mmCIF file of C-alpha atoms in Angstrom:
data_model
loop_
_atom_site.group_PDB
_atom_site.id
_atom_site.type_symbol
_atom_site.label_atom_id
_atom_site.label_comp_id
_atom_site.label_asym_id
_atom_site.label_seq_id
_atom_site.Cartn_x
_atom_site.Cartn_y
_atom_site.Cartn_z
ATOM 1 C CA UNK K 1 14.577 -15.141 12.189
ATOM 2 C CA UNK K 2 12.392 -12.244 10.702
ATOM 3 C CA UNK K 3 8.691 -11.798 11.863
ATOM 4 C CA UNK K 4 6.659 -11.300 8.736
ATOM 5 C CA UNK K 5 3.204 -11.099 8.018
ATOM 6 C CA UNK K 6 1.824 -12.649 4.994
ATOM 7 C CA UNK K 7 -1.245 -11.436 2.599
ATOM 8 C CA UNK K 8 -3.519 -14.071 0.718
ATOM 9 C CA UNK K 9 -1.097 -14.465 -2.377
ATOM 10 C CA UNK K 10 2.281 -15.455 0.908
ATOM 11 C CA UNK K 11 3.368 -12.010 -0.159
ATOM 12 C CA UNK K 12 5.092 -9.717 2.613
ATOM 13 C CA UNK K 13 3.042 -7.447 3.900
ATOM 14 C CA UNK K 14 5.049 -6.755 6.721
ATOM 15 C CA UNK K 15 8.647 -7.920 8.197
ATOM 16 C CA UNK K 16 10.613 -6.765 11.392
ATOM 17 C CA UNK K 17 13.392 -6.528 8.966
ATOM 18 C CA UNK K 18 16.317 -7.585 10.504
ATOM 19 C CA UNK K 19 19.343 -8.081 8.940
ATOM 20 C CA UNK K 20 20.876 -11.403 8.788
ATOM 21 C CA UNK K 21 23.836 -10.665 11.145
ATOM 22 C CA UNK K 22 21.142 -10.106 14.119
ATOM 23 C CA UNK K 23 18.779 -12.730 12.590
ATOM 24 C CA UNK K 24 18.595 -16.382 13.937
ATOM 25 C CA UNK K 25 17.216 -19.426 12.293
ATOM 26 C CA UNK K 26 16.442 -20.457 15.863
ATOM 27 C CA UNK K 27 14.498 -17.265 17.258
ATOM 28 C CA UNK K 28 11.780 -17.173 19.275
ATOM 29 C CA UNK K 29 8.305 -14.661 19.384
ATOM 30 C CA UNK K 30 7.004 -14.024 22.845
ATOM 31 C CA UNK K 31 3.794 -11.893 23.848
ATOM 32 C CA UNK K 32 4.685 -10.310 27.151
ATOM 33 C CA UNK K 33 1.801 -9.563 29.447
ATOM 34 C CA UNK K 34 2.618 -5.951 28.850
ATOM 35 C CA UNK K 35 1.522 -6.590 25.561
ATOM 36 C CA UNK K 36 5.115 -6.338 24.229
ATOM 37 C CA UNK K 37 6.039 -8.809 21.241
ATOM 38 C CA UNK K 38 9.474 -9.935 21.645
ATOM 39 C CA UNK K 39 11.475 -11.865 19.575
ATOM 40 C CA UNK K 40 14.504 -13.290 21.107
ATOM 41 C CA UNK K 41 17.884 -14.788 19.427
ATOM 42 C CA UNK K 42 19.163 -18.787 20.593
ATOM 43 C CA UNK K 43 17.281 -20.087 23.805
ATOM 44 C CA UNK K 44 16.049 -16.508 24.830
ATOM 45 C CA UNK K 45 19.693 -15.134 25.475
ATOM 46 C CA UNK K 46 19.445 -12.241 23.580
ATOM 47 C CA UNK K 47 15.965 -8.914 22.642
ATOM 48 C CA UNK K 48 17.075 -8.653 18.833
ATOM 49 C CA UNK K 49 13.523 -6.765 18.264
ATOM 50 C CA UNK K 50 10.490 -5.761 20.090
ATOM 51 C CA UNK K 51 7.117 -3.995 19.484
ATOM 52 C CA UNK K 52 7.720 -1.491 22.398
ATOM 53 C CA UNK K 53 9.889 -0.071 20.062
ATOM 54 C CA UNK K 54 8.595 0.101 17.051
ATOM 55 C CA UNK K 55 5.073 1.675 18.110
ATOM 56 C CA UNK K 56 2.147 2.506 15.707
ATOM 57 C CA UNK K 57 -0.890 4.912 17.271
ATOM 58 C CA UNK K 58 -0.958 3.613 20.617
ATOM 59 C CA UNK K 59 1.169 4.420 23.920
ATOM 60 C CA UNK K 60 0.631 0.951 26.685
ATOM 61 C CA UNK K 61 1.566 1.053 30.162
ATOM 62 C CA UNK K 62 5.309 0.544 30.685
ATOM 63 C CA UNK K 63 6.061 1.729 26.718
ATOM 64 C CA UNK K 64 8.230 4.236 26.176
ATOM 65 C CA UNK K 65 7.489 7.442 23.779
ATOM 66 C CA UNK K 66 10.378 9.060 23.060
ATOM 67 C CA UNK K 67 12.290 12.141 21.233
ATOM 68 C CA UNK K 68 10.265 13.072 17.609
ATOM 69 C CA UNK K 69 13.410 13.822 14.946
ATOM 70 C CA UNK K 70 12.577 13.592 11.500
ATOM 71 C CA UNK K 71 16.627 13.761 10.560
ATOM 72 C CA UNK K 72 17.413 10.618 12.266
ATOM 73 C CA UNK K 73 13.807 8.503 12.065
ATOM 74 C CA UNK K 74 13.625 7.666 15.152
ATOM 75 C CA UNK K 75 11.187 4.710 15.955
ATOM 76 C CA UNK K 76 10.317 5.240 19.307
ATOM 77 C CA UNK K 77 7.363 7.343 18.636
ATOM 78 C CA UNK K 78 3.380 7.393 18.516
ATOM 79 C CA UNK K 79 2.501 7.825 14.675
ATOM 80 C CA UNK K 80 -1.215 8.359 13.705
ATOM 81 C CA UNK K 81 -3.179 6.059 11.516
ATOM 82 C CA UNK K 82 -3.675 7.367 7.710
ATOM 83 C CA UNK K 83 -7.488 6.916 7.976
ATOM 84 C CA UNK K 84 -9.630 5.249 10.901
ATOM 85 C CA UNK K 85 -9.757 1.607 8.637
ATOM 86 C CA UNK K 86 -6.029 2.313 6.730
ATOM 87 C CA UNK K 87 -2.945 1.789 9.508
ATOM 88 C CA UNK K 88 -0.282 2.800 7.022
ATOM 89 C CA UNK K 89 1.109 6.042 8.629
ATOM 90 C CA UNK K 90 -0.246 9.426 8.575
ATOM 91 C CA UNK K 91 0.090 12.731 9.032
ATOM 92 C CA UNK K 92 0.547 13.576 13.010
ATOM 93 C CA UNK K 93 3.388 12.109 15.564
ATOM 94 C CA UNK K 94 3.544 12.621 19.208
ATOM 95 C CA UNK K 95 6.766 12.413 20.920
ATOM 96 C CA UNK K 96 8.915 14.455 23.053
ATOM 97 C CA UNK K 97 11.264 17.623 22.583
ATOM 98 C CA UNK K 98 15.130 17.570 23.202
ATOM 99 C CA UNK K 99 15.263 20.922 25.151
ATOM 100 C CA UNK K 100 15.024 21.227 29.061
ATOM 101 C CA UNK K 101 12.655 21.498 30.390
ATOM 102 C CA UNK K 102 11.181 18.596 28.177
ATOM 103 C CA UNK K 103 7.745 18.953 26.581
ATOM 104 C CA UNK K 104 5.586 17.000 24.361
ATOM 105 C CA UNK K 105 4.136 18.228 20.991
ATOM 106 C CA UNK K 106 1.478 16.514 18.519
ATOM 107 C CA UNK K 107 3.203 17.413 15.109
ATOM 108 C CA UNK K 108 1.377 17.578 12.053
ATOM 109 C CA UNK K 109 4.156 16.400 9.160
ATOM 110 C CA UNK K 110 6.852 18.283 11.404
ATOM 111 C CA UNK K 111 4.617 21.515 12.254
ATOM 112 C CA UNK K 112 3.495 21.440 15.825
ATOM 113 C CA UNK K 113 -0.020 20.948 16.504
ATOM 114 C CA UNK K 114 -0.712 20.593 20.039
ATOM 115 C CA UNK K 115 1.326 21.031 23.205
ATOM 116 C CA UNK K 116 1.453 19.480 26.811
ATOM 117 C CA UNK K 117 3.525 22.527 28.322
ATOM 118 C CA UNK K 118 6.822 22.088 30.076
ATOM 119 C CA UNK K 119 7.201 19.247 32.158
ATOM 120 C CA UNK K 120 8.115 20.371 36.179
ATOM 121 C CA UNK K 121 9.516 16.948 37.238
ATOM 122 C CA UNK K 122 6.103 15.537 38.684
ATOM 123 C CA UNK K 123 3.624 16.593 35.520
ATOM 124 C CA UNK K 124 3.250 18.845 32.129
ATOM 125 C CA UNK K 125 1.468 22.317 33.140
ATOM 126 C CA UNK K 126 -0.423 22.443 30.528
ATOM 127 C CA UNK K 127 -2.497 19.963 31.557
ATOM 128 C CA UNK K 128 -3.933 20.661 34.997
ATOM 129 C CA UNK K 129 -5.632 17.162 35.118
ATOM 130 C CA UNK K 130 -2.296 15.618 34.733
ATOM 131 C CA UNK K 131 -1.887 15.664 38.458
ATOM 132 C CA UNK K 132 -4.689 13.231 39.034
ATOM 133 C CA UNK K 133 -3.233 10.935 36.219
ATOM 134 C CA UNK K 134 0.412 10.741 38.084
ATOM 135 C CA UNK K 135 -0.992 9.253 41.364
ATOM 136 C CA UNK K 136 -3.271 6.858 39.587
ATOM 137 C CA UNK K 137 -0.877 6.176 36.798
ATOM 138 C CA UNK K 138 2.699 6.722 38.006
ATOM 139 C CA UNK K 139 4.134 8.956 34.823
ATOM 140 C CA UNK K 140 7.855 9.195 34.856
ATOM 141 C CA UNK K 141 10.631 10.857 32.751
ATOM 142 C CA UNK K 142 13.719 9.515 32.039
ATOM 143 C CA UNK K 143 16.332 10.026 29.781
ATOM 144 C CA UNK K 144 17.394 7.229 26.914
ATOM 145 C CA UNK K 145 21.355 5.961 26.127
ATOM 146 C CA UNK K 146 21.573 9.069 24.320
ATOM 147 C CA UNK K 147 20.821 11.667 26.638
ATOM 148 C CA UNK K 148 17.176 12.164 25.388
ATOM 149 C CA UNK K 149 13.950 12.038 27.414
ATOM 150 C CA UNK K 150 11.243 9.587 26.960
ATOM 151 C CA UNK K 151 8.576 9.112 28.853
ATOM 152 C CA UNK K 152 6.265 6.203 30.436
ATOM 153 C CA UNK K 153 3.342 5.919 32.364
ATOM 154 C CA UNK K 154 2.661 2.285 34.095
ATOM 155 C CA UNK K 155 -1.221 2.121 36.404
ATOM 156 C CA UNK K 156 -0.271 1.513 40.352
ATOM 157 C CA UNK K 157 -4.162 -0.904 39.937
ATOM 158 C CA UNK K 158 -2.997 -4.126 38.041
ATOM 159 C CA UNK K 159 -6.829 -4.134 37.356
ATOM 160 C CA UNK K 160 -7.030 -0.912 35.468
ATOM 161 C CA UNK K 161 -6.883 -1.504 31.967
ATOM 162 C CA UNK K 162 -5.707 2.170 30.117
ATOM 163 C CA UNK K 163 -3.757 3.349 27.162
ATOM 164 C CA UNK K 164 -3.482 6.520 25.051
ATOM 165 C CA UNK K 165 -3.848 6.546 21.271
ATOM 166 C CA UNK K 166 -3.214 8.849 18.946
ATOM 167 C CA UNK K 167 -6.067 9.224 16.313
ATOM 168 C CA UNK K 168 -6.196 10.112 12.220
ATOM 169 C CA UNK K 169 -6.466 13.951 12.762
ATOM 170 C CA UNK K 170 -4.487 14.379 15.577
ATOM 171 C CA UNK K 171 -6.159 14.021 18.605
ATOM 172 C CA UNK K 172 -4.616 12.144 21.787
ATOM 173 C CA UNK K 173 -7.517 10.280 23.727
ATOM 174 C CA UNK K 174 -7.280 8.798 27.078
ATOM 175 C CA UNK K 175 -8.766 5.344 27.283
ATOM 176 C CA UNK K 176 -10.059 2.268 29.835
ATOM 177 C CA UNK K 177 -11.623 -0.500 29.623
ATOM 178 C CA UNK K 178 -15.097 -0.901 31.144
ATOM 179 C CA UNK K 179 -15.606 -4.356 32.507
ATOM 180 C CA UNK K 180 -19.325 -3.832 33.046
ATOM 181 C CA UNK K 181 -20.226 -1.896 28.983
ATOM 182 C CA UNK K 182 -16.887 -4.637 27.569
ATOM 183 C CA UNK K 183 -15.893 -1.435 25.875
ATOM 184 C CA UNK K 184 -13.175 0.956 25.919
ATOM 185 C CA UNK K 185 -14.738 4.605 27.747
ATOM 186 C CA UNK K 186 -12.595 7.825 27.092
ATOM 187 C CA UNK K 187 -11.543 9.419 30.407
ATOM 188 C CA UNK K 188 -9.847 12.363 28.110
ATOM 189 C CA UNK K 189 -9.015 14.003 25.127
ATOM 190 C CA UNK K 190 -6.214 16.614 24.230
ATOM 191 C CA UNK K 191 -8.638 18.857 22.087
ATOM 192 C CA UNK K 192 -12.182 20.252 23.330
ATOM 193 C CA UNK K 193 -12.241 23.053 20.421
ATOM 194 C CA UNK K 194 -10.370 24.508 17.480
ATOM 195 C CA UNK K 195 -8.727 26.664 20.619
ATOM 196 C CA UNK K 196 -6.757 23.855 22.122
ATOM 197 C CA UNK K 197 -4.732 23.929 18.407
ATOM 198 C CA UNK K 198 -1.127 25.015 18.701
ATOM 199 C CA UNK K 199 -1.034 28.850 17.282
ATOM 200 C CA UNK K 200 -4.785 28.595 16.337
ATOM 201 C CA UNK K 201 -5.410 32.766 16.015
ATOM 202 C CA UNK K 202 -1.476 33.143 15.440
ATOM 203 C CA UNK K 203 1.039 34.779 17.135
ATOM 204 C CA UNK K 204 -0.829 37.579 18.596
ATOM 205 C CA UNK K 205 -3.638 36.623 18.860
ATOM 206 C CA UNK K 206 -6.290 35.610 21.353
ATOM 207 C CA UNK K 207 -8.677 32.454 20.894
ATOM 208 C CA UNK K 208 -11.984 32.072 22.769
ATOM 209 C CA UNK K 209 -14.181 28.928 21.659
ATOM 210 C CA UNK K 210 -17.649 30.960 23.280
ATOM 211 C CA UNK K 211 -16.973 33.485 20.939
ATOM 212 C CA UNK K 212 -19.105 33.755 17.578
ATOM 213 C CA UNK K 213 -15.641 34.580 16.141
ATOM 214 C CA UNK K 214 -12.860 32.603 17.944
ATOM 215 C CA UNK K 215 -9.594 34.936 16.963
ATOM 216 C CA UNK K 216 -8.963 38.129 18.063
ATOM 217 C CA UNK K 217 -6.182 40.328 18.322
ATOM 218 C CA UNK K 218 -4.004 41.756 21.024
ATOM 219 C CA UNK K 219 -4.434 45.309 21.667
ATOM 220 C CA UNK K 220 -2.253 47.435 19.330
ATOM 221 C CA UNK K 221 -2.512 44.278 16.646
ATOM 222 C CA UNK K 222 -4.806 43.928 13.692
ATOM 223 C CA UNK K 223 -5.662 41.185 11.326
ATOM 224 C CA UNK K 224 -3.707 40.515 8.420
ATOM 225 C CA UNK K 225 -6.464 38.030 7.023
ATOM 226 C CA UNK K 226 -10.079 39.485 7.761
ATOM 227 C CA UNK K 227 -11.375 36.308 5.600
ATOM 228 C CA UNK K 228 -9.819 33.379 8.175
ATOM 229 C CA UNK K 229 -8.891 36.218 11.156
ATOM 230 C CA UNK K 230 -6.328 33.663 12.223
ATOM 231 C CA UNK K 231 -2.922 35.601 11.864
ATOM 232 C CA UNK K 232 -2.498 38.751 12.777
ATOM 233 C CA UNK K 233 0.318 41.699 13.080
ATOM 234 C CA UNK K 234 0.732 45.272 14.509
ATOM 235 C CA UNK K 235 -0.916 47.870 13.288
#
């Protein structure tokens, strides 16, 4: 009843490891067209595991991406790639936060990295293109059995193939497939320049990318570090 995936040697490389209580010797694997892998209990009665919720680096239409809480290990979150060719996990996650208004953060092993800004029921503000995406893509926000919001985005164009993945050092890319190249174009990416980093020049400071030296401080506040200028304090 357990999907596994065998090496050379019919070692376990990998296994939905269910225990035997929700195991069946008569369950069935199905590939949705979502691209969900389903494996159903007797004669399809019963979802005893599925791919949707158990993602790796990449967020499909109709997936959910949930609430990022290292106490609990919750599943239901993008996780990075180690390396571009090693798909063991790595450092950065990408889910949602808890608190209202909800908000997305790219963590880097539990320190935020990147934000989205707070969500206003239609779109985060922190990403002024996000208003295009909703009327192409149809982004909603909902909250899970337990209160928590997740959120979904499903394309309104059954011909527009899209997803977002989340890559080895933390950047969240926009993607479609182009029918005419056969390749997948990026439409976006969360980070332009070192600026778009969460806290970048620290907590007073200001970051400009044009700059020959990005961080600067506040008026009133000086550098605590004139070797990295990236934190700073009052004078």
């Amino acid at each position: 009843g357990n999907l596994q995936v065998l090496d050379g040697q019919n070692k376990v490389f990998w296994s939905s490891n269910l225990s035997h209580d929700n195991a069946s010797n008569s369950s069935v694997a199905y590939l949705q067209d979502t691209g969900n892998l389903v494996l159903y209990s007797n004669k399809r009665e019963g979802i005893i595991w599925q791919s949707f919720q158990h993602p790796t680096d990449t967020l499909l239409p109709k997936m959910r991406n949930g609430v990022y809480q290292d106490t609990n290990k919750r599943h239901e979150v993008v996780r990075s790639w180690k390396s571009p060719s090693d798909p063991s996990s790595g450092r950065f996650t990408i889910g949602m936060t808890p608190r209202r208004p909800a908000e997305g953060f790219v963590w880097d092993n539990g320190r935020p990295y990147w934000r989205t800004g707070p969500w206003n029921g239609n779109f985060f503000i922190g990403l002024p293109r996000m208003y295009y995406w909703v009327l192409i893509h149809g982004f909603t926000l909902q909250n899970d059995h337990k209160g928590l919001p997740t959120l979904m985005f499903s394309s309104e164009d059954p011909a527009v193939m899209d997803h977002y993945v989340l890559t080895h050092d933390g950047v969240v890319l926009h993607k479609e497939w182009n029918k005419t190249n056969r390749n997948w174009d990026i439409l976006w990416k969360s980070i332009d320049s070192d600026c778009d980093v969460y806290g970048k020049c620290g907590p007073f400071g200001i970051c400009n990318p044009r700059e020959p030296r990005m961080c600067r401080c506040l008026e009133g506040f000086e550098p605590t570090n004139y070797e990295h200028d990236d934190l700073v304090t009052e004078k």
